[in-house]
Tab-separated table of C-alpha atoms and ligand atoms in Angstrom:
chain	number	residue	atom	x	y	z
A	17	MET	CA	-64.259	20.612	96.761
A	18	ARG	CA	-63.639	16.987	95.834
A	19	ASN	CA	-66.516	14.535	96.124
A	20	TYR	CA	-64.447	11.418	95.689
A	21	PRO	CA	-64.451	7.785	96.589
A	22	ASP	CA	-61.871	7.671	99.383
A	23	PHE	CA	-63.265	4.651	101.167
A	24	LEU	CA	-60.056	3.788	103.044
A	25	LYS	CA	-59.099	7.417	103.863
A	26	ILE	CA	-56.161	7.311	101.505
A	27	GLU	CA	-55.956	11.117	101.529
A	28	ASP	CA	-54.784	10.873	105.146
A	29	LEU	CA	-51.655	9.152	103.817
A	30	LEU	CA	-50.681	12.128	101.638
A	31	THR	CA	-48.249	14.830	102.691
A	32	GLU	CA	-49.383	18.426	102.968
A	33	GLU	CA	-47.601	19.264	99.708
A	34	GLU	CA	-49.266	16.347	97.932
A	35	ARG	CA	-52.697	17.493	99.139
A	36	LEU	CA	-51.964	21.000	97.872
A	37	VAL	CA	-50.989	19.648	94.451
A	38	TYR	CA	-54.124	17.477	94.490
A	39	ASP	CA	-56.338	20.523	95.145
A	40	THR	CA	-54.593	22.589	92.477
A	41	VAL	CA	-54.823	19.992	89.729
A	42	HIS	CA	-58.384	19.088	90.739
A	43	ASP	CA	-59.519	22.695	90.354
A	44	PHE	CA	-57.629	23.095	87.074
A	45	VAL	CA	-59.350	20.031	85.607
A	46	SER	CA	-62.793	20.984	86.954
A	47	ASN	CA	-62.598	24.576	85.704
A	48	GLU	CA	-60.468	24.434	82.552
A	49	VAL	CA	-60.802	20.905	81.199
A	50	LYS	CA	-64.184	19.389	82.055
A	51	PRO	CA	-66.273	22.178	80.486
A	52	ILE	CA	-64.543	22.002	77.083
A	53	ILE	CA	-63.126	18.529	76.603
A	54	ALA	CA	-66.130	16.760	75.053
A	55	ASP	CA	-66.203	19.347	72.234
A	56	TYR	CA	-62.481	18.902	71.557
A	57	PHE	CA	-62.940	15.144	71.576
A	58	GLU	CA	-65.862	15.382	69.143
A	59	ARG	CA	-63.884	17.663	66.796
A	60	GLY	CA	-60.810	15.430	67.052
A	61	GLU	CA	-58.677	18.309	68.343
A	62	PHE	CA	-56.090	18.594	71.118
A	63	PRO	CA	-56.696	21.611	73.467
A	64	ILE	CA	-53.228	22.990	72.809
A	65	HIS	CA	-54.016	26.265	74.626
A	66	LEU	CA	-53.814	24.319	77.919
A	67	VAL	CA	-50.126	23.449	77.462
A	68	LYS	CA	-48.789	26.786	78.757
A	69	GLN	CA	-51.028	26.516	81.828
A	70	LEU	CA	-49.770	22.984	82.466
A	71	GLY	CA	-46.258	24.432	82.452
A	72	GLU	CA	-47.124	27.415	84.654
A	73	LEU	CA	-48.788	25.145	87.234
A	74	GLY	CA	-45.670	22.952	87.427
A	75	PHE	CA	-47.313	19.851	85.931
A	76	LEU	CA	-44.616	19.209	83.275
A	77	GLY	CA	-41.450	17.427	84.387
A	78	SER	CA	-42.841	17.911	87.876
A	79	THR	CA	-40.495	15.507	89.699
A	80	LEU	CA	-37.358	17.361	88.505
A	81	SER	CA	-36.056	20.042	90.824
A	82	GLU	CA	-33.645	21.521	88.256
A	83	TYR	CA	-34.236	23.467	85.024
A	84	GLY	CA	-37.487	24.943	86.374
A	85	GLY	CA	-39.100	21.689	87.563
A	86	ALA	CA	-41.344	21.757	90.638
A	87	GLY	CA	-39.404	19.007	92.491
A	88	LEU	CA	-42.537	17.083	93.511
A	89	SER	CA	-42.753	13.540	94.849
A	90	ASN	CA	-43.716	10.649	92.585
A	91	VAL	CA	-46.992	10.406	94.489
A	92	ALA	CA	-47.754	14.048	93.647
A	93	TYR	CA	-46.877	13.295	90.019
A	94	GLY	CA	-49.296	10.355	90.215
A	95	LEU	CA	-52.073	12.580	91.546
A	96	ILE	CA	-51.481	15.018	88.671
A	97	ASN	CA	-51.925	12.136	86.236
A	98	GLN	CA	-55.027	10.886	88.009
A	99	GLU	CA	-56.725	14.247	87.890
A	100	LEU	CA	-55.745	15.040	84.294
A	101	GLU	CA	-57.167	11.693	83.194
A	102	ARG	CA	-60.354	12.446	85.133
A	103	GLY	CA	-60.535	15.173	82.520
A	104	ASP	CA	-59.435	13.087	79.535
A	105	SER	CA	-56.861	10.397	78.764
A	106	GLY	CA	-55.624	12.585	75.895
A	107	LEU	CA	-54.516	15.384	78.198
A	108	ARG	CA	-52.844	12.905	80.549
A	109	SER	CA	-51.128	11.304	77.551
A	110	PHE	CA	-49.676	14.692	76.639
A	111	VAL	CA	-48.199	15.112	80.119
A	112	SER	CA	-46.922	11.507	80.243
A	113	VAL	CA	-45.092	11.909	76.960
A	114	GLN	CA	-43.684	15.341	77.756
A	115	SER	CA	-42.585	14.413	81.295
A	116	SER	CA	-41.637	10.732	81.158
A	117	LEU	CA	-40.670	10.184	77.534
A	118	VAL	CA	-39.012	13.481	76.568
A	119	ILE	CA	-37.883	15.391	79.683
A	120	TYR	CA	-36.803	12.197	81.495
A	121	PRO	CA	-34.461	10.814	78.779
A	122	ILE	CA	-32.911	14.223	78.108
A	123	TYR	CA	-32.329	14.681	81.839
A	124	GLU	CA	-31.041	11.146	82.461
A	125	PHE	CA	-29.149	10.394	79.238
A	126	GLY	CA	-28.489	13.836	77.735
A	127	SER	CA	-25.438	16.117	77.725
A	128	GLU	CA	-25.326	19.314	79.781
A	129	GLU	CA	-25.764	21.351	76.561
A	130	GLN	CA	-28.854	19.346	75.604
A	131	LYS	CA	-30.332	19.794	79.078
A	132	LYS	CA	-29.755	23.569	79.036
A	133	LYS	CA	-31.113	23.911	75.513
A	134	TYR	CA	-34.317	21.877	75.812
A	135	LEU	CA	-35.378	21.237	79.419
A	136	PRO	CA	-36.464	24.762	80.512
A	137	GLY	CA	-38.773	25.110	77.471
A	138	LEU	CA	-40.186	21.600	77.835
A	139	ILE	CA	-40.887	22.226	81.530
A	140	ASP	CA	-42.512	25.664	81.109
A	141	GLY	CA	-44.597	24.518	78.139
A	142	ASN	CA	-42.917	26.617	75.449
A	143	LEU	CA	-41.570	23.502	73.730
A	144	ILE	CA	-43.500	20.325	72.928
A	145	GLY	CA	-41.823	16.936	72.588
A	146	CYS	CA	-42.693	13.472	71.314
A	147	PHE	CA	-41.121	10.013	71.655
A	148	GLY	CA	-40.588	7.766	68.657
A	149	LEU	CA	-40.112	4.079	69.422
A	150	THR	CA	-43.005	2.152	67.782
A	151	GLU	CA	-42.822	1.377	64.070
A	152	PRO	CA	-45.430	0.027	61.627
A	153	ASP	CA	-43.977	-3.506	61.950
A	154	PHE	CA	-42.628	-3.339	65.510
A	155	GLY	CA	-44.926	-2.493	68.426
A	156	SER	CA	-44.688	-4.935	71.328
A	157	ASN	CA	-41.272	-5.961	70.013
A	158	PRO	CA	-39.461	-2.623	69.612
A	159	GLY	CA	-36.041	-4.303	69.550
A	160	GLY	CA	-36.746	-5.356	65.966
A	161	MET	CA	-36.940	-1.735	64.776
A	162	LYS	CA	-35.818	-0.899	61.236
A	163	THR	CA	-35.100	2.812	61.727
A	164	TYR	CA	-31.341	3.219	61.573
A	165	ALA	CA	-28.703	5.916	61.891
A	166	VAL	CA	-25.294	5.844	60.203
A	167	LYS	CA	-22.401	8.030	61.371
A	168	LYS	CA	-20.970	10.351	58.687
A	169	GLY	CA	-18.318	12.747	60.019
A	170	ASP	CA	-19.876	14.720	62.874
A	171	LYS	CA	-23.408	13.886	61.733
A	172	TRP	CA	-25.765	10.921	61.768
A	173	ILE	CA	-27.909	10.078	58.738
A	174	LEU	CA	-31.311	8.908	59.964
A	175	ASN	CA	-33.779	6.831	57.912
A	176	GLY	CA	-37.008	5.071	58.850
A	177	THR	CA	-40.625	5.504	59.983
A	178	LYS	CA	-42.180	5.659	63.438
A	179	MET	CA	-45.915	5.051	63.878
A	180	TRP	CA	-48.615	5.922	66.420
A	181	ILE	CA	-46.612	8.718	67.991
A	182	THR	CA	-48.400	10.973	70.504
A	183	ASN	CA	-47.865	14.717	69.830
A	184	ALA	CA	-46.074	13.934	66.520
A	185	SER	CA	-47.320	16.823	64.377
A	186	ILE	CA	-47.352	19.434	67.171
A	187	ALA	CA	-43.900	18.584	68.549
A	188	ASP	CA	-40.905	20.916	68.309
A	189	ILE	CA	-38.560	18.030	69.044
A	190	ALA	CA	-38.734	14.246	68.815
A	191	VAL	CA	-36.692	11.830	70.918
A	192	VAL	CA	-36.166	9.075	68.341
A	193	TRP	CA	-34.716	5.607	68.890
A	194	ALA	CA	-32.747	4.087	66.034
A	195	LYS	CA	-30.409	1.180	65.380
A	196	THR	CA	-26.733	2.024	64.944
A	197	GLU	CA	-23.582	-0.082	64.603
A	198	GLU	CA	-23.230	0.232	68.383
A	199	GLY	CA	-26.816	-0.776	69.218
A	200	ILE	CA	-30.005	1.237	69.709
A	201	GLN	CA	-29.370	4.923	70.415
A	202	GLY	CA	-31.529	7.994	71.038
A	203	PHE	CA	-31.457	11.181	68.934
A	204	ILE	CA	-33.109	14.560	69.435
A	205	VAL	CA	-34.604	15.480	66.056
A	206	GLU	CA	-35.818	19.068	65.609
A	207	LYS	CA	-38.972	19.657	63.585
A	208	ASP	CA	-37.253	21.806	60.927
A	209	MET	CA	-34.474	19.350	60.074
A	210	PRO	CA	-34.643	18.658	56.310
A	211	GLY	CA	-36.011	15.221	55.437
A	212	PHE	CA	-38.155	15.009	58.597
A	213	SER	CA	-41.961	15.061	58.419
A	214	ALA	CA	-44.712	14.186	60.923
A	215	PRO	CA	-48.119	13.616	59.281
A	216	GLU	CA	-51.114	13.227	61.577
A	217	ILE	CA	-53.026	9.924	61.777
A	218	LYS	CA	-56.728	10.633	61.191
A	219	HIS	CA	-59.932	8.598	61.732
A	220	LYS	CA	-59.128	7.580	65.330
A	221	LEU	CA	-62.184	6.728	67.443
A	222	SER	CA	-60.133	6.759	70.668
A	223	LEU	CA	-57.964	9.504	72.210
A	224	ARG	CA	-59.585	11.964	69.823
A	225	ALA	CA	-58.497	14.922	71.986
A	226	SER	CA	-54.845	13.897	71.526
A	227	VAL	CA	-52.619	14.257	68.478
A	228	THR	CA	-51.204	11.002	67.078
A	229	GLY	CA	-48.990	10.782	64.005
A	230	GLU	CA	-46.136	9.236	62.078
A	231	LEU	CA	-42.509	10.352	62.108
A	232	ILE	CA	-40.818	9.931	58.734
A	233	PHE	CA	-37.044	10.281	58.333
A	234	GLU	CA	-35.551	10.489	54.830
A	235	ASP	CA	-31.795	11.000	55.061
A	236	VAL	CA	-32.213	13.398	57.999
A	237	GLU	CA	-28.819	14.814	59.064
A	238	VAL	CA	-28.724	14.855	62.862
A	239	PRO	CA	-25.674	16.518	64.458
A	240	GLU	CA	-23.583	14.368	66.830
A	241	GLY	CA	-24.497	16.947	69.500
A	242	ASN	CA	-28.130	15.755	69.266
A	243	ARG	CA	-27.324	12.125	70.110
A	244	LEU	CA	-28.121	11.206	73.722
A	245	PRO	CA	-24.611	10.316	74.927
A	246	LEU	CA	-25.545	8.104	77.880
A	247	ALA	CA	-27.997	5.688	76.205
A	248	LYS	CA	-26.819	2.666	74.220
A	249	GLY	CA	-29.164	-0.314	74.030
A	250	LEU	CA	-32.883	-1.164	74.225
A	251	LYS	CA	-32.747	-0.867	78.012
A	252	TYR	CA	-32.778	2.947	77.770
A	253	PRO	CA	-36.063	3.493	75.897
A	254	LEU	CA	-37.543	0.793	78.171
A	255	MET	CA	-36.439	2.836	81.213
A	256	CYS	CA	-38.445	5.756	79.801
A	257	LEU	CA	-41.473	3.490	79.376
A	258	THR	CA	-41.236	2.436	83.033
A	259	GLN	CA	-41.614	6.107	84.027
A	260	ALA	CA	-44.586	6.654	81.730
A	261	ARG	CA	-46.303	3.412	82.765
A	262	TYR	CA	-46.148	4.507	86.390
A	263	GLY	CA	-48.088	7.681	85.554
A	264	ILE	CA	-50.588	5.723	83.465
A	265	GLY	CA	-51.329	3.457	86.440
A	266	TRP	CA	-52.435	6.546	88.359
A	267	GLY	CA	-54.098	8.152	85.362
A	268	ALA	CA	-56.440	5.219	84.793
A	269	LEU	CA	-57.786	5.810	88.317
A	270	GLY	CA	-58.971	9.262	87.262
A	271	ALA	CA	-60.998	7.901	84.345
A	272	ALA	CA	-62.440	5.197	86.627
A	273	ILE	CA	-63.396	7.716	89.340
A	274	ASP	CA	-65.173	9.931	86.805
A	275	CYS	CA	-67.133	6.959	85.420
A	276	TYR	CA	-68.022	5.740	88.917
A	277	LEU	CA	-69.248	9.167	90.084
A	278	THR	CA	-71.288	9.578	86.908
A	279	ALA	CA	-72.840	6.128	87.358
A	280	VAL	CA	-73.734	6.717	91.042
A	281	ASP	CA	-75.299	10.066	90.246
A	282	TYR	CA	-77.236	8.640	87.318
A	283	ALA	CA	-78.439	5.598	89.268
A	284	LYS	CA	-79.824	7.810	92.019
A	285	THR	CA	-81.810	10.001	89.642
A	286	ARG	CA	-82.891	7.671	86.825
A	287	ILE	CA	-86.409	6.384	87.550
A	288	GLN	CA	-87.557	3.033	86.164
A	289	PHE	CA	-90.429	0.940	87.471
A	290	ASP	CA	-91.316	4.008	89.619
A	291	VAL	CA	-88.086	4.033	91.672
A	292	PRO	CA	-84.490	5.213	91.141
A	293	ILE	CA	-82.524	2.383	89.525
A	294	ALA	CA	-80.099	2.690	92.493
A	295	ARG	CA	-82.783	0.834	94.503
A	296	PHE	CA	-82.228	-2.361	92.494
A	297	GLN	CA	-79.822	-4.919	93.885
A	298	LEU	CA	-78.203	-5.661	90.533
A	299	VAL	CA	-77.307	-1.981	90.110
A	300	GLN	CA	-75.982	-1.809	93.668
A	301	LYS	CA	-73.749	-4.816	93.024
A	302	LYS	CA	-72.222	-3.077	90.013
A	303	LEU	CA	-71.563	0.070	92.071
A	304	ALA	CA	-70.177	-1.918	95.019
A	305	ASP	CA	-67.750	-3.744	92.704
A	306	MET	CA	-66.651	-0.423	91.205
A	307	LEU	CA	-65.904	1.155	94.580
A	308	THR	CA	-64.027	-1.949	95.727
A	309	GLU	CA	-61.873	-2.081	92.600
A	310	ILE	CA	-61.122	1.666	92.725
A	311	THR	CA	-60.098	1.389	96.376
A	312	LYS	CA	-57.736	-1.540	95.705
A	313	ALA	CA	-56.243	0.306	92.718
A	314	GLN	CA	-55.689	3.454	94.829
A	315	LEU	CA	-53.722	1.463	97.394
A	316	LEU	CA	-51.650	-0.195	94.669
A	317	ALA	CA	-50.841	3.162	93.072
A	318	LEU	CA	-49.966	4.830	96.363
A	319	GLN	CA	-47.687	2.032	97.552
A	320	VAL	CA	-45.841	1.822	94.217
A	321	GLY	CA	-45.459	5.621	94.366
A	322	ARG	CA	-44.034	5.507	97.883
A	323	LEU	CA	-41.608	2.743	96.830
A	324	LYS	CA	-40.605	4.810	93.797
A	325	ASP	CA	-39.951	7.805	96.041
A	326	SER	CA	-37.743	5.705	98.310
A	327	GLY	CA	-35.936	4.070	95.358
A	328	LYS	CA	-37.215	0.608	96.266
A	329	TYR	CA	-39.464	-0.041	93.277
A	330	SER	CA	-38.966	-2.464	90.419
A	331	HIS	CA	-40.339	-2.371	86.896
A	332	TYR	CA	-42.329	-5.513	87.762
A	333	MET	CA	-44.355	-3.504	90.277
A	334	ILE	CA	-45.037	-0.888	87.635
A	335	SER	CA	-46.195	-3.587	85.210
A	336	MET	CA	-48.685	-4.804	87.825
A	337	LEU	CA	-49.856	-1.217	88.422
A	338	LYS	CA	-50.344	-0.453	84.715
A	339	MET	CA	-51.957	-3.805	83.933
A	340	ASN	CA	-54.325	-3.862	86.905
A	341	ASN	CA	-55.384	-0.232	86.966
A	342	VAL	CA	-56.052	0.088	83.231
A	343	ARG	CA	-58.009	-3.192	83.225
A	344	MET	CA	-59.938	-1.990	86.292
A	345	ALA	CA	-60.710	1.376	84.662
A	346	LEU	CA	-61.856	-0.176	81.399
A	347	ASP	CA	-64.140	-2.619	83.251
A	348	ILE	CA	-65.604	0.250	85.272
A	349	ALA	CA	-66.089	2.408	82.175
A	350	ARG	CA	-67.945	-0.437	80.424
A	351	THR	CA	-70.148	-1.113	83.487
A	352	ALA	CA	-70.870	2.595	83.943
A	353	ARG	CA	-71.832	2.791	80.292
A	354	ASP	CA	-74.266	-0.045	80.893
A	355	ILE	CA	-75.797	1.662	83.954
A	356	LEU	CA	-76.413	4.807	81.916
A	357	GLY	CA	-78.428	2.810	79.374
A	358	ALA	CA	-78.808	4.615	76.062
A	359	ASN	CA	-77.427	7.812	77.601
A	360	GLY	CA	-74.218	5.850	78.115
A	361	ILE	CA	-73.359	6.176	74.437
A	362	SER	CA	-73.769	9.965	74.379
A	363	LEU	CA	-70.945	12.498	74.675
A	364	GLU	CA	-73.293	14.436	76.975
A	365	TYR	CA	-71.806	12.148	79.634
A	366	PRO	CA	-68.059	11.457	79.999
A	367	VAL	CA	-68.386	7.667	80.193
A	368	ILE	CA	-68.212	6.559	76.559
A	369	ARG	CA	-65.344	9.006	75.941
A	370	HIS	CA	-63.356	7.487	78.828
A	371	MET	CA	-64.281	3.999	77.640
A	372	VAL	CA	-62.985	4.408	74.103
A	373	ASN	CA	-59.924	6.329	75.338
A	374	LEU	CA	-59.048	3.477	77.682
A	375	GLU	CA	-58.943	1.073	74.728
A	376	SER	CA	-55.796	2.947	73.597
A	377	VAL	CA	-54.438	3.155	77.124
A	378	LYS	CA	-54.782	-0.630	77.346
A	379	THR	CA	-52.674	-1.028	74.192
A	380	TYR	CA	-49.980	1.615	74.492
A	381	GLU	CA	-46.990	1.522	76.838
A	382	GLY	CA	-47.055	-2.278	76.803
A	383	THR	CA	-50.315	-4.086	76.122
A	384	GLU	CA	-52.125	-5.894	78.916
A	385	ASP	CA	-50.711	-9.146	77.469
A	386	ILE	CA	-47.140	-7.861	77.580
A	387	HIS	CA	-47.431	-6.775	81.223
A	388	THR	CA	-48.953	-10.158	82.045
A	389	LEU	CA	-45.897	-11.813	80.489
A	390	ILE	CA	-43.532	-9.498	82.386
A	391	LEU	CA	-45.164	-10.665	85.626
A	392	GLY	CA	-45.112	-14.248	84.361
A	393	GLN	CA	-41.362	-13.942	83.896
A	394	TYR	CA	-41.020	-12.491	87.402
A	395	ILE	CA	-42.942	-15.432	88.888
A	396	THR	CA	-41.466	-18.313	86.889
A	397	GLY	CA	-38.109	-17.081	85.649
A	398	PHE	CA	-39.119	-18.023	82.083
A	399	GLN	CA	-39.601	-15.383	79.397
A	400	ALA	CA	-42.593	-16.162	77.208
A	401	PHE	CA	-42.424	-13.174	74.820
A	402	SER	CA	-40.427	-14.746	72.075
A	403	LEU	CA	-40.954	-18.336	71.003
A	404	LEU	CA	-37.608	-18.314	69.206
A	405	LYS	CA	-35.416	-17.814	72.282
B	16	LIG	P1	-48.761	-5.562	68.426
B	16	LIG	O1	-47.444	-5.568	69.101
B	16	LIG	O2	-48.823	-5.957	66.989
B	16	LIG	O3	-49.771	-6.471	69.271
B	16	LIG	C1	-51.000	-6.956	68.733
B	16	LIG	C2	-51.581	-7.962	69.732
B	16	LIG	O4	-50.673	-9.061	69.882
B	16	LIG	C3	-51.787	-7.380	71.123
B	16	LIG	O5	-52.938	-7.934	71.696
B	16	LIG	C4	-50.562	-7.859	71.887
B	16	LIG	O6	-50.757	-7.961	73.278
B	16	LIG	C5	-50.352	-9.231	71.254
B	16	LIG	N1	-48.969	-9.685	71.386
B	16	LIG	C6	-47.857	-9.140	70.827
B	16	LIG	N2	-46.762	-9.828	71.202
B	16	LIG	C7	-47.191	-10.802	72.036
B	16	LIG	C8	-46.541	-11.838	72.774
B	16	LIG	N3	-45.221	-12.005	72.761
B	16	LIG	N4	-47.311	-12.678	73.507
B	16	LIG	C9	-48.651	-12.524	73.573
B	16	LIG	N5	-49.318	-11.560	72.912
B	16	LIG	C10	-48.595	-10.704	72.152
B	16	LIG	N6	-45.577	4.473	70.558
B	16	LIG	C11	-44.510	5.302	70.699
B	16	LIG	O7	-43.362	4.913	70.466
B	16	LIG	N7	-44.675	6.609	71.086
B	16	LIG	C12	-45.899	7.127	71.347
B	16	LIG	O8	-46.018	8.315	71.705
B	16	LIG	C13	-47.055	6.284	71.181
B	16	LIG	N8	-48.313	6.800	71.352
B	16	LIG	C14	-49.410	6.004	71.047
B	16	LIG	C15	-50.696	6.568	71.063
B	16	LIG	C16	-51.804	5.796	70.726
B	16	LIG	C17	-53.172	6.423	70.689
B	16	LIG	C18	-51.648	4.420	70.421
B	16	LIG	C19	-52.852	3.562	70.086
B	16	LIG	C20	-50.386	3.856	70.395
B	16	LIG	C21	-49.242	4.642	70.693
B	16	LIG	N9	-47.952	4.115	70.609
B	16	LIG	C22	-46.850	4.930	70.777
B	16	LIG	C23	-47.753	2.738	70.138
B	16	LIG	C24	-47.998	1.682	71.194
B	16	LIG	O9	-46.979	1.699	72.157
B	16	LIG	C25	-48.123	0.315	70.463
B	16	LIG	O10	-49.365	0.345	69.775
B	16	LIG	C26	-48.046	-0.849	71.434
B	16	LIG	O11	-46.729	-1.055	71.886
B	16	LIG	C27	-48.546	-2.169	70.781
B	16	LIG	O12	-47.937	-2.370	69.557
B	16	LIG	P2	-48.826	-2.735	68.265
B	16	LIG	O13	-49.940	-1.757	68.152
B	16	LIG	O14	-47.891	-2.836	67.120
B	16	LIG	O15	-49.476	-4.127	68.586
């Protein structure tokens, strides 16, 4: 049973199938994720045993109707992201990467052989993928990447380093973007290819229940059959990011809802000056602002989802969704942490975990600044990313 803020009866706008998915993913997160996730976070470990269940429940590549995909709407996919992030941003990150950054490019830009070879395993959870775009010197500006691939007979020789890659050391395959003589292209690198290594990045204080690592390529020989044939240019990895950013916009809602519910519950039971702190007007203002911001963010997510389902969306809308909803969630997490007082810094409550996770979510998939500039370009027609152009 969900006990959620649904102030504007947004559930009434969902289809029957979407409500069913909502119930299923809600119960999965409540029963399988919530009870264990703080321990995994504290140990700095990804709950890899959940991956097969994610596949069995149809949560991986869920909008595809081929190769074993559940064929769900984009709104249902959004609800999956919301609920998983109510559990933890790390688990939602896993699903975003697998679905939007690995399954999506193979499905959209891959050959029939590549689709048959990789998609069924990625969708049922038997294969794990990662997406290598960011490099140590190129984050917001991926077009400057140094990783390059040179054609030699029927192979490509790949050299370079990717940084901050989700799932890196647990992935069976990596979708890697590299410069070639014909522009940026995508390659499917398998974990056992000689010259390829994926060391884990340690000492993270955010997304601790998610694996992050480097991808290092030293003269890796990638067969021509592993090049994505339909993707030439920076536009193609950016198309993948648009898919992932959409899911993140929904996911952030889940973290915000969990923080809000925790704060309301705490405020009603924490006694100071002989009354529950929920009696104080300053506390009520914080809670009222939270509910208002969550409600606005729900409407934004739902409308962008409906436009995506009808093919009428633009990447500008998705920038607004990602920028607004992550900012909203981070603000709510920080305010909830404040309402919980000293308990707000303890892992006994989910709030500080969501708060530090959201610091990564704010940065990855286009920082808040970058999405602001994307909207600035939409409004004014001027690009303000590069001062040299
Ligand atoms: P920079 O680009 O160096 O930015 C630093 C600051 O400068 C930011 O505040 C930024 O907004 C600002 N800035 C940069 N350019 C401008 C500008 N033109 N105008 C105004 N301000 C600007 N990448 C992948 O490819 N695959 C993954 O799976 C992946 N997973 C990740 C997981 C985690 C936990 C994290 C933290 C990152 C992950 N990333 C991944 C990388 C992520 O996408 C980058 O960190 C992000 O794009 C920002 O790049 P950067 O860290 O190099 O910051």
